[in-house]
PDB file of C-alpha atoms in Angstrom:
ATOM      1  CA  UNK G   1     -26.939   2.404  -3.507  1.00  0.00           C
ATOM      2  CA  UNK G   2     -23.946   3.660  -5.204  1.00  0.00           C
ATOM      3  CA  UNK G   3     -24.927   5.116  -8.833  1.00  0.00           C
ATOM      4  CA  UNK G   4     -22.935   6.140 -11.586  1.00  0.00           C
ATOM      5  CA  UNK G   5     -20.585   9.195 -10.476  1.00  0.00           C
ATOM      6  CA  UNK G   6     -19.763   7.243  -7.513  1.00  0.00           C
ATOM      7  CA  UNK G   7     -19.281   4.289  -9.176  1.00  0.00           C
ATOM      8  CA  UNK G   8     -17.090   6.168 -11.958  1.00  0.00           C
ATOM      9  CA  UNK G   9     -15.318   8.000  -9.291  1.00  0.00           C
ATOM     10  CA  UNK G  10     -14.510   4.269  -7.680  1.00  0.00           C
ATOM     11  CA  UNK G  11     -13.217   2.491 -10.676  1.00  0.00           C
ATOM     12  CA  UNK G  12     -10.723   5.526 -11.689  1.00  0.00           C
ATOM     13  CA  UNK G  13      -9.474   5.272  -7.920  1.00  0.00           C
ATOM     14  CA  UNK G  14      -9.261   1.597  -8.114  1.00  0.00           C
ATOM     15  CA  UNK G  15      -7.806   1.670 -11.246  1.00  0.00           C
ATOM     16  CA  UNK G  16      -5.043   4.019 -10.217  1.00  0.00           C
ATOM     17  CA  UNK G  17      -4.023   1.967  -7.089  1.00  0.00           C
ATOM     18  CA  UNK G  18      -4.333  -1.700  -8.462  1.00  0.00           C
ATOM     19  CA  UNK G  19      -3.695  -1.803 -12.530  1.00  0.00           C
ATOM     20  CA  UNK G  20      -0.347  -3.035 -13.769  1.00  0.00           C
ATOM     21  CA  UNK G  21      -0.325  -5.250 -10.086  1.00  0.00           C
ATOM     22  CA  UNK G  22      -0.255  -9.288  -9.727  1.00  0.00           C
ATOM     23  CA  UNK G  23      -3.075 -11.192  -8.091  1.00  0.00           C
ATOM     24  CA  UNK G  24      -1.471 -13.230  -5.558  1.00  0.00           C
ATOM     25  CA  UNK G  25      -4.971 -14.942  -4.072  1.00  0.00           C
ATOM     26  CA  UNK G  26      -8.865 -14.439  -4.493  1.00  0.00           C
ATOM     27  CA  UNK G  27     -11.220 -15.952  -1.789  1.00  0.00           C
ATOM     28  CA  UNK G  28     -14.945 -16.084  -2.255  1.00  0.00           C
ATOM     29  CA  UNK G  29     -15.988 -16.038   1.165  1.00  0.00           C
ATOM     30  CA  UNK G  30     -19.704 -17.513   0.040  1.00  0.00           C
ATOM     31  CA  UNK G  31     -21.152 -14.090   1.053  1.00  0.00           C
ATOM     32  CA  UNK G  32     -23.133 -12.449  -1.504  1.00  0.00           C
ATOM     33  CA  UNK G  33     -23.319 -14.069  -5.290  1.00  0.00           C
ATOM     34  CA  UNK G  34     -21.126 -15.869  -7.293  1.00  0.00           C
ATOM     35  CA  UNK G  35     -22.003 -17.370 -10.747  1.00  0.00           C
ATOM     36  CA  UNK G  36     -19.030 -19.947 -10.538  1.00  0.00           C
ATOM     37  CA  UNK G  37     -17.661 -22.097  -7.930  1.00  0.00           C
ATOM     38  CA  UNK G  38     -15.249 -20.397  -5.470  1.00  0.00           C
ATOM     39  CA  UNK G  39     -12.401 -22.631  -6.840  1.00  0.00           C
ATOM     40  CA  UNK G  40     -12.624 -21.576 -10.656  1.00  0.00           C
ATOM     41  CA  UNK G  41     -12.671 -18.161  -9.184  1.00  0.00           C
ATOM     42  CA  UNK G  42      -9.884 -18.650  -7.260  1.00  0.00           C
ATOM     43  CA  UNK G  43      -7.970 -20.391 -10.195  1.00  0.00           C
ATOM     44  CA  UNK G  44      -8.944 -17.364 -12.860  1.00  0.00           C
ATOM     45  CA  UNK G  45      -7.306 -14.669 -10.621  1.00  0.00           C
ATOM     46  CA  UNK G  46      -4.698 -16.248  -9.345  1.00  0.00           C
ATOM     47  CA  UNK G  47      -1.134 -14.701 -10.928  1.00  0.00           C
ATOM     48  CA  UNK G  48      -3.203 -12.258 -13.499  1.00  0.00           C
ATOM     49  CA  UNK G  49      -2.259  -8.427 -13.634  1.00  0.00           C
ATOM     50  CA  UNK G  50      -5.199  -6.099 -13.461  1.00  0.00           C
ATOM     51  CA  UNK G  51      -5.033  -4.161 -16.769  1.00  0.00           C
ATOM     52  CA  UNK G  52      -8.214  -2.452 -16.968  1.00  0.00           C
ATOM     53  CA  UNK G  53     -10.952  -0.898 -14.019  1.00  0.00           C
ATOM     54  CA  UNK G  54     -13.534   0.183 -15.688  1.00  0.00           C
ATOM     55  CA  UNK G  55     -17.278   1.715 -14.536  1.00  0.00           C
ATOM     56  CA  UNK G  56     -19.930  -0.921 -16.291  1.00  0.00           C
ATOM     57  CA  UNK G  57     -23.762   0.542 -16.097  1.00  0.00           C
ATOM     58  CA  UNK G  58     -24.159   0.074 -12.313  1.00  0.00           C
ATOM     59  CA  UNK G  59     -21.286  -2.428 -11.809  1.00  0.00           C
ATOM     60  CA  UNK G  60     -17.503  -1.658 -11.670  1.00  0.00           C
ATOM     61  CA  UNK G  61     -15.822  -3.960 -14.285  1.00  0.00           C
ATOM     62  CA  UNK G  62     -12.112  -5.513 -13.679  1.00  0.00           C
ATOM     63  CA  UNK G  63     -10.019  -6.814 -16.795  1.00  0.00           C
ATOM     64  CA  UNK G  64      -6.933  -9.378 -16.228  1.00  0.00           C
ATOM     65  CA  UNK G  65      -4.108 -10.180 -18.043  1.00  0.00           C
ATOM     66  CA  UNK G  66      -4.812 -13.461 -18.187  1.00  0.00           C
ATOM     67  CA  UNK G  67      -8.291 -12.390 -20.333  1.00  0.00           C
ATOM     68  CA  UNK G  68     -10.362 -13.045 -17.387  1.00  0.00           C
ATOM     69  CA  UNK G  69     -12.979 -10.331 -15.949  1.00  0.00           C
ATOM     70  CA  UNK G  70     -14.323 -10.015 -13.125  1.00  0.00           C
ATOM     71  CA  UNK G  71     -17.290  -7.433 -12.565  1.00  0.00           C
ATOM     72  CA  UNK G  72     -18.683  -6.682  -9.098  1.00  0.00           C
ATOM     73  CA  UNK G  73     -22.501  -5.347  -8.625  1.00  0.00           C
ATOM     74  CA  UNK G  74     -22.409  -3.623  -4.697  1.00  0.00           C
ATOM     75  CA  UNK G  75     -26.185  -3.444  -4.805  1.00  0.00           C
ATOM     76  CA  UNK G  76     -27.582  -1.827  -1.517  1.00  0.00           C
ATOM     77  CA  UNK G  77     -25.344  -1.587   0.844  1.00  0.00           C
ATOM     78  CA  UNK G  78     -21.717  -3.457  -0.463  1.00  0.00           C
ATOM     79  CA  UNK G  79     -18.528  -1.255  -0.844  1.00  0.00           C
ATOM     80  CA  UNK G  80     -14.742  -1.860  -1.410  1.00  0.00           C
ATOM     81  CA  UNK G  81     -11.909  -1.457   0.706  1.00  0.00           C
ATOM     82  CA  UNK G  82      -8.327  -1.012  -0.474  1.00  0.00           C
ATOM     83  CA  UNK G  83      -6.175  -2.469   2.597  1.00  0.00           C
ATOM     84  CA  UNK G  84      -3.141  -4.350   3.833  1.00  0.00           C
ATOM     85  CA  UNK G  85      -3.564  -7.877   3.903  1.00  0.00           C
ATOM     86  CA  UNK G  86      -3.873  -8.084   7.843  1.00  0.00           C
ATOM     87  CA  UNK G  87      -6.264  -5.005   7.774  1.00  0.00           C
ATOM     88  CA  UNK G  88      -8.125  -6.791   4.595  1.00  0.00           C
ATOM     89  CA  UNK G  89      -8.712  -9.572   7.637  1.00  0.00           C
ATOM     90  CA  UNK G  90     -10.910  -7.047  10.082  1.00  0.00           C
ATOM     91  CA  UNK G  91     -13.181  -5.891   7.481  1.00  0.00           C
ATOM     92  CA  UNK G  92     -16.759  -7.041   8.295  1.00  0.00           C
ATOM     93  CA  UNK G  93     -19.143  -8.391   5.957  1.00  0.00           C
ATOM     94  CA  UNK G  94     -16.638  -9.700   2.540  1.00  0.00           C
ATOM     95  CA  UNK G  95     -17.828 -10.720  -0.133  1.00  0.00           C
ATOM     96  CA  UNK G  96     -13.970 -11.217  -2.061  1.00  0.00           C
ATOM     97  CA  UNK G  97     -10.783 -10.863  -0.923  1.00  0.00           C
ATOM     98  CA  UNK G  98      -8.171 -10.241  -4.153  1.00  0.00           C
ATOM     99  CA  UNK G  99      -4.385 -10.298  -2.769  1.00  0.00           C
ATOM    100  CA  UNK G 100      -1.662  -8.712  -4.578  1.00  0.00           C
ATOM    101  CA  UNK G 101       1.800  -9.398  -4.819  1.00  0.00           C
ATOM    102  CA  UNK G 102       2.711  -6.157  -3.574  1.00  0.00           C
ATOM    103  CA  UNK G 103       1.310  -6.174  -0.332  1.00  0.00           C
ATOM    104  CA  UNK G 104      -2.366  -4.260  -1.229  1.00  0.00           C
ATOM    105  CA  UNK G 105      -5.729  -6.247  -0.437  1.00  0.00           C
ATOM    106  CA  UNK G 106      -9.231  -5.567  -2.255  1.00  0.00           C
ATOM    107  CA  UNK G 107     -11.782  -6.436  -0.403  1.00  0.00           C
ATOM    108  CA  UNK G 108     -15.646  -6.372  -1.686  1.00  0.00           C
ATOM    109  CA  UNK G 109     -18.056  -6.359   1.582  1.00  0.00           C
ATOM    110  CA  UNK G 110     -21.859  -6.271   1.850  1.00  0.00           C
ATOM    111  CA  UNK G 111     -23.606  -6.227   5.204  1.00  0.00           C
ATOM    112  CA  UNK G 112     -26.906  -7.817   3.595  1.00  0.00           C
ATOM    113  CA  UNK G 113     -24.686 -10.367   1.702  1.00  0.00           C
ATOM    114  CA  UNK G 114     -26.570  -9.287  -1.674  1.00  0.00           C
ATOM    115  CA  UNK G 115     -23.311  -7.574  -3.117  1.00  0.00           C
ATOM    116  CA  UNK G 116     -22.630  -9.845  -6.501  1.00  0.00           C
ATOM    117  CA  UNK G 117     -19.568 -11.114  -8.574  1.00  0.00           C
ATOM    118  CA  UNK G 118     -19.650 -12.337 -11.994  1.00  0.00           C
ATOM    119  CA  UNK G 119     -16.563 -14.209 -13.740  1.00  0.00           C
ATOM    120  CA  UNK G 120     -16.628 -13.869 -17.037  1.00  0.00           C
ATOM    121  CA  UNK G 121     -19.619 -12.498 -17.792  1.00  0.00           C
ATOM    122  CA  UNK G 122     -21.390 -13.892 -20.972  1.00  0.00           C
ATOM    123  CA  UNK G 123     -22.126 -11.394 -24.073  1.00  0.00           C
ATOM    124  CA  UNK G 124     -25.100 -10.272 -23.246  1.00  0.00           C
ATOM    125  CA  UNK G 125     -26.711  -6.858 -24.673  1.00  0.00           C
ATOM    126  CA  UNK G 126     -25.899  -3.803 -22.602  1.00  0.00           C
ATOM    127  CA  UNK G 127     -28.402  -0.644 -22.377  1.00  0.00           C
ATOM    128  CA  UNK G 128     -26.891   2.397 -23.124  1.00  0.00           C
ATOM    129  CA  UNK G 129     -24.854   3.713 -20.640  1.00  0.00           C
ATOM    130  CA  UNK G 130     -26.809   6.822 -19.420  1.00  0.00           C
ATOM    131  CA  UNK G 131     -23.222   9.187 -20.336  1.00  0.00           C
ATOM    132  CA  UNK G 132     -23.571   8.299 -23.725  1.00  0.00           C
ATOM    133  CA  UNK G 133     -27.963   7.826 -24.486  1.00  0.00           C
ATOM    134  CA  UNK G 134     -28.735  10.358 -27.469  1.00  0.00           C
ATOM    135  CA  UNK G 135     -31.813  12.035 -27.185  1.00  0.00           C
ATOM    136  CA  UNK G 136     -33.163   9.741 -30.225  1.00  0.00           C
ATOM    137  CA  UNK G 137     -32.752   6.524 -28.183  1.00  0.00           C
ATOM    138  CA  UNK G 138     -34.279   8.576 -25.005  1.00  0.00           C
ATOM    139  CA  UNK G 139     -37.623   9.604 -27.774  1.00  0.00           C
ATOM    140  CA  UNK G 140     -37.594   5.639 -28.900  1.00  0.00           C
ATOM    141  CA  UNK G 141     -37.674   4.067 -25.246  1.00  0.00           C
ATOM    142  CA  UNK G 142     -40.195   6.903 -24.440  1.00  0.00           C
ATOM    143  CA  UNK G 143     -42.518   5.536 -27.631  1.00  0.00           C
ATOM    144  CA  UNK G 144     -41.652   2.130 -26.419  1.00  0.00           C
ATOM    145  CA  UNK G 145     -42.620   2.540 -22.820  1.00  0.00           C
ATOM    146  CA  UNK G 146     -45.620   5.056 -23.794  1.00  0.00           C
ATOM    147  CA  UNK G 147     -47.614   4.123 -19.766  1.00  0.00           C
ATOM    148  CA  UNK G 148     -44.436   4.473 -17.781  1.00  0.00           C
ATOM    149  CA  UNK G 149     -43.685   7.361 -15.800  1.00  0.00           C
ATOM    150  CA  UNK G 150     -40.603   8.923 -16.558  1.00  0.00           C
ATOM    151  CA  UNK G 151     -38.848   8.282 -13.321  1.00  0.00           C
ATOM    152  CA  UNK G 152     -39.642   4.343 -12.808  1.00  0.00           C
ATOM    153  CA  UNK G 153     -38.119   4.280 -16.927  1.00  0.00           C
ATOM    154  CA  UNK G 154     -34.806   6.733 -15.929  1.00  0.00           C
ATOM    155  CA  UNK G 155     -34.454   3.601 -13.338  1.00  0.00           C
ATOM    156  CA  UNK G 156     -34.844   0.750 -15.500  1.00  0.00           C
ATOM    157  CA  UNK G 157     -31.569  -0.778 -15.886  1.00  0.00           C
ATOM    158  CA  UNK G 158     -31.949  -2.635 -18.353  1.00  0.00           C
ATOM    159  CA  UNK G 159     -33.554   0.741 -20.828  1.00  0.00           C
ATOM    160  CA  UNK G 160     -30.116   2.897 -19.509  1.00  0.00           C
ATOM    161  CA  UNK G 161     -27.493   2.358 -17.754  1.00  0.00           C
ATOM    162  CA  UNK G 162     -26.050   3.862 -14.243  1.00  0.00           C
ATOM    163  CA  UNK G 163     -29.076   6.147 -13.280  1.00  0.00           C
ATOM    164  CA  UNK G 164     -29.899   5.668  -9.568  1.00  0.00           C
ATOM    165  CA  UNK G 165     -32.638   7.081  -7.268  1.00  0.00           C
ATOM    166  CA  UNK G 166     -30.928  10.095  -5.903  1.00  0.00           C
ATOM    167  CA  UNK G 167     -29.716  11.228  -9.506  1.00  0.00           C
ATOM    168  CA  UNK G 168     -33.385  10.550 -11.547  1.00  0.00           C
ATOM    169  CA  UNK G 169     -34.556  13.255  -9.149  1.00  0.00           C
ATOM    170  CA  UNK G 170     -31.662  15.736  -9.910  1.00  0.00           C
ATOM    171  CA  UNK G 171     -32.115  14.800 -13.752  1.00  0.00           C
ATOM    172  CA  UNK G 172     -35.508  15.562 -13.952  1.00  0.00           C
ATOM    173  CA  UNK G 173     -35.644  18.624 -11.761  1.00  0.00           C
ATOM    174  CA  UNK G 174     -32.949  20.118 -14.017  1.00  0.00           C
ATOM    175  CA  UNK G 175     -35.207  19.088 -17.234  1.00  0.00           C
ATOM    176  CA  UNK G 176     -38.344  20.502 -15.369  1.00  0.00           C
ATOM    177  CA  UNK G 177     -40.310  17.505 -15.736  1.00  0.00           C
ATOM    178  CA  UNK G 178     -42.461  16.216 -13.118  1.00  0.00           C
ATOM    179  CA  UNK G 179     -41.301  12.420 -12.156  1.00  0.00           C
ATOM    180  CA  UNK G 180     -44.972  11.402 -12.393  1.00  0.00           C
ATOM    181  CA  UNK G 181     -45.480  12.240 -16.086  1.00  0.00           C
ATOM    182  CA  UNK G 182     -46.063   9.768 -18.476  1.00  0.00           C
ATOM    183  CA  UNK G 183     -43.162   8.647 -21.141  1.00  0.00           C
ATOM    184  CA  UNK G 184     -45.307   8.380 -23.859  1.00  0.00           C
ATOM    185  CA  UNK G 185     -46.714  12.211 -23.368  1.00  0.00           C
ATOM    186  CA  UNK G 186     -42.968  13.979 -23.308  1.00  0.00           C
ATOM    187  CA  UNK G 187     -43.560  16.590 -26.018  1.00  0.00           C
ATOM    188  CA  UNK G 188     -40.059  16.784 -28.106  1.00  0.00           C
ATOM    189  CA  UNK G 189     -38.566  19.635 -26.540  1.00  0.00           C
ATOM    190  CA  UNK G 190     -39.254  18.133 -23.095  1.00  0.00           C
ATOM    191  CA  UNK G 191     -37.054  14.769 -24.443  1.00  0.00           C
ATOM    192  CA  UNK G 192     -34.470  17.243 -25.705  1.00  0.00           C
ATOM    193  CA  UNK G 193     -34.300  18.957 -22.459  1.00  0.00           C
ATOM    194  CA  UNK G 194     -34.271  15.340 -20.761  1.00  0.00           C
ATOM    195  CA  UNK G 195     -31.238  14.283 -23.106  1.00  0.00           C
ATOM    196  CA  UNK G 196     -29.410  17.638 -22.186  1.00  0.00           C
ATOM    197  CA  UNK G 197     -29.938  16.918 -18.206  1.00  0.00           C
ATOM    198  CA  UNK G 198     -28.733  13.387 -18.187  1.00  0.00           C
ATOM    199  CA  UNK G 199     -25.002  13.753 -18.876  1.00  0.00           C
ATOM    200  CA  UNK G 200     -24.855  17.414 -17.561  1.00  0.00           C
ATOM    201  CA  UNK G 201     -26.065  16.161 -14.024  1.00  0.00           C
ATOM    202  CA  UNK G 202     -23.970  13.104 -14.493  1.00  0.00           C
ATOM    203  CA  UNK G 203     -21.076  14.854 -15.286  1.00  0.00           C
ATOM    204  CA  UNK G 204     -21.190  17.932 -13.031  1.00  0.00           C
ATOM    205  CA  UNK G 205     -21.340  15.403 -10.005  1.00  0.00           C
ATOM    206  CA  UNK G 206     -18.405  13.170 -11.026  1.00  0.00           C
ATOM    207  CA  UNK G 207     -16.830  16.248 -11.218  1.00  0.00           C
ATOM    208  CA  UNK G 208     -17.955  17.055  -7.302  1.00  0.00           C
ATOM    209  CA  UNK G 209     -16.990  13.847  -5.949  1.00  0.00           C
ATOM    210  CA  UNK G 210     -13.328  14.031  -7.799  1.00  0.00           C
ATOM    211  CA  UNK G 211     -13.061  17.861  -5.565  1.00  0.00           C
ATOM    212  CA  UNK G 212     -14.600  16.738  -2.345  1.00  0.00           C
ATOM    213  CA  UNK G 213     -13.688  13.173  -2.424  1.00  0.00           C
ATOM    214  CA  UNK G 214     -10.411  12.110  -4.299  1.00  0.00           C
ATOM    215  CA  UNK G 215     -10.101   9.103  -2.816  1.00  0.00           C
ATOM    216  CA  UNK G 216     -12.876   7.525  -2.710  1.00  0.00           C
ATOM    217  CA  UNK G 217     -13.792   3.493  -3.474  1.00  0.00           C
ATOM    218  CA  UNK G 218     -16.938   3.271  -1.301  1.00  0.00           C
ATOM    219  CA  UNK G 219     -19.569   5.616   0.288  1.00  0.00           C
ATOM    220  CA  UNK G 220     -22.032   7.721  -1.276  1.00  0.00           C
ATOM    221  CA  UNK G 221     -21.976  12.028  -1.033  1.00  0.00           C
ATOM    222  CA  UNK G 222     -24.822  13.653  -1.631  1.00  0.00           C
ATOM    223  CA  UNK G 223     -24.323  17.227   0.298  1.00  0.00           C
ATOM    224  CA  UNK G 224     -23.879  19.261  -3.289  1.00  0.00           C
ATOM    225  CA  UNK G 225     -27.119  17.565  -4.538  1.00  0.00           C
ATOM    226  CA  UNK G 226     -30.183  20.367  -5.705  1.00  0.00           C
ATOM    227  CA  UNK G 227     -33.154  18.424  -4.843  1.00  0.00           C
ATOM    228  CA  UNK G 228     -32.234  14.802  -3.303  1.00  0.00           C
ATOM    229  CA  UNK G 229     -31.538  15.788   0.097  1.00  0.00           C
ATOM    230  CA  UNK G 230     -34.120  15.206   3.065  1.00  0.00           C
ATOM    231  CA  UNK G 231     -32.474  18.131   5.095  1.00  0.00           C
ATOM    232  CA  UNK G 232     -33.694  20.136   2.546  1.00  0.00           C
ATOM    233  CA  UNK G 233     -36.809  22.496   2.229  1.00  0.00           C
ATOM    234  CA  UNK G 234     -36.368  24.439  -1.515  1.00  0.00           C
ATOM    235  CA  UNK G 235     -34.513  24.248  -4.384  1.00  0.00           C
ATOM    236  CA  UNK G 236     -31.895  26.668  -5.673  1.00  0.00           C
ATOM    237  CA  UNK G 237     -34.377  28.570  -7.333  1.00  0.00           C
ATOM    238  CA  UNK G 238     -36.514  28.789  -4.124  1.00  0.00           C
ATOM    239  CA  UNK G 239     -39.122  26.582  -5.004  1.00  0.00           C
ATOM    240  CA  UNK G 240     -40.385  24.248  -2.079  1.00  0.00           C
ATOM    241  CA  UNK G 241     -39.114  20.556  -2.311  1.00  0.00           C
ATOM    242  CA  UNK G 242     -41.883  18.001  -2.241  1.00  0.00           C
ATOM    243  CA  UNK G 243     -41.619  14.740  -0.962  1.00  0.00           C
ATOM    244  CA  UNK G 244     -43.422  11.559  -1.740  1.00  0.00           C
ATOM    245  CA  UNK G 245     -42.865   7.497  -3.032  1.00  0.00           C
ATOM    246  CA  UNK G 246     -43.535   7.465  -6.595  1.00  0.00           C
ATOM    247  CA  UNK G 247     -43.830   3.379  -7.492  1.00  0.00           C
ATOM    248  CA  UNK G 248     -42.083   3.136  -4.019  1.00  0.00           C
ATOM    249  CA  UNK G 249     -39.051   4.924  -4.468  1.00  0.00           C
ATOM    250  CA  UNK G 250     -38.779   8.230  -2.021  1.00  0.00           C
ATOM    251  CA  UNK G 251     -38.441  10.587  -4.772  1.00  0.00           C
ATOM    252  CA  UNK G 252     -37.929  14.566  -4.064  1.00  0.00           C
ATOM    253  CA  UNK G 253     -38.969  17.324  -6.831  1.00  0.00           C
ATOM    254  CA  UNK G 254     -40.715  20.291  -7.069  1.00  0.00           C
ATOM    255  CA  UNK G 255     -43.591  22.275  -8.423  1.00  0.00           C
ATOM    256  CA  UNK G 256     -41.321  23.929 -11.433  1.00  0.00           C
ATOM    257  CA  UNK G 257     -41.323  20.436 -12.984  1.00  0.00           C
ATOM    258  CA  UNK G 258     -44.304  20.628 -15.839  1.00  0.00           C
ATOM    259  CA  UNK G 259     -46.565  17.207 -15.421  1.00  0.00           C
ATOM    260  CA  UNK G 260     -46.999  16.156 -18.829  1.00  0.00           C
ATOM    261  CA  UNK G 261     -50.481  14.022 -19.478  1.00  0.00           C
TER     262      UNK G 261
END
């Protein structure tokens, strides 16, 4: 599943390719999920400009002229794919098809169909996007959420924002705290440490994928990852990688990560 670098990573290359362009024609091709009828769809892109692509928690978010927005959720397995309009026609699996005036296709595909699209999503309350959580909101959802372990809470989407499997494990192995530990048991300095990992682990892999992959609008890249990588066997600082399903997620860390209880 695509998490927050690649999805921020996505939306700047999508925004650089499509914003300031004219939808010509959007097709819902009743793949996936769509909380209106493929015809008000249809009728809410047609002839807007794209003004705005913007990362949204775990969703990439696109504004129109028109003041219409459309925000896409690629869940598992769904991706985009920035095409001609006759190419836009052999990708496998769509979800959406957006046509511009100019010749460029989006297209929004899912294999497992669970990809989903929203139209004009209603006001409801965010969580904080993990970029910007302070380490007093990370100390009030770990009073809040006392029993949970650390990892399963990192996860929750609807506590903060963006953070995926592969990038809980990196967080926490740079904060040194075992995934199993407790919320409610994270001694101050261990929070503090926690707050300093998120956006420092967030931000130093945006920064990766912008080097090794300008380009991208689908795919995940995990080869500069520390921890979250089943090839390997130790850490940069040599400590053996373990590997094991905490609450069902495959979750890699080591033995330098204190297990708070």
């Amino acid at each position: 599943m695509p998490e927050l670098p690649d999805l921020t990573v996505y939306a700047e290359n999508l925004g650089k390719a499509l914003v300031g362009k004219r939808i010509e024609k959007g097709e819902y091709h009743g793949r996936g999920r769509l909380n209106a009828a493929a015809e008000e769809l249809a009728a809410a892109v047609a002839g807007a400009e794209v003004t705005a692509v913007e990362r949204t928690g775990k969703q990439v978010t696109f504004r129109l002229g028109n003041g219409n927005t459309l925000k896409v959720h690629l869940m598992l397995t769904g991706g985009f794919a920035l095409t001609g309009p006759s190419e836009a026609k052999e990708v496998r699996y769509p979800v959406l098809t957006l046509l511009f005036a100019d010749g460029t296709a989006l297209v929004v595909a899912d294999e497992k169909g669970w990809a989903s699209v929203t139209l004009n999503p209603g006001a409801e309350k965010e969580a904080p996007d993990a970029l910007k959580i302070t380490e007093e909101e990370l100390q009030r959802l770990c009073a809040r959420k006392p029993r949970a372990m650390i990892k399963p809470l990192l996860l929750d989407q609807a506590l903060i924002g963006g953070i995926g499997n592969a990038y809980a494990d990196e967080i926490l192995w740079a904060a040194r705290i075992s995934p199993k530990s407790p919320a409610g048991k994270l001694p101050p300095e261990a929070v503090r440490a926690l707050a300093e990992a998120i956006p420092a682990v967030l931000n130093d892999a945006i920064a990766e994928l912008r080097k090794r992959h300008p380009d991208m609008v689908s795919g995940e890249y995990r080869e500069f990852l520390k921890v979250h990588r089943p090839e390997l066997r130790t850490s940069p600082t040599g400590a053996r990688i373990l590997k094991e399903n905490v609450q069902s997620k495959r979750t890699y860390y080591t033995e330098e990560q204190l297990l708070y209880q």
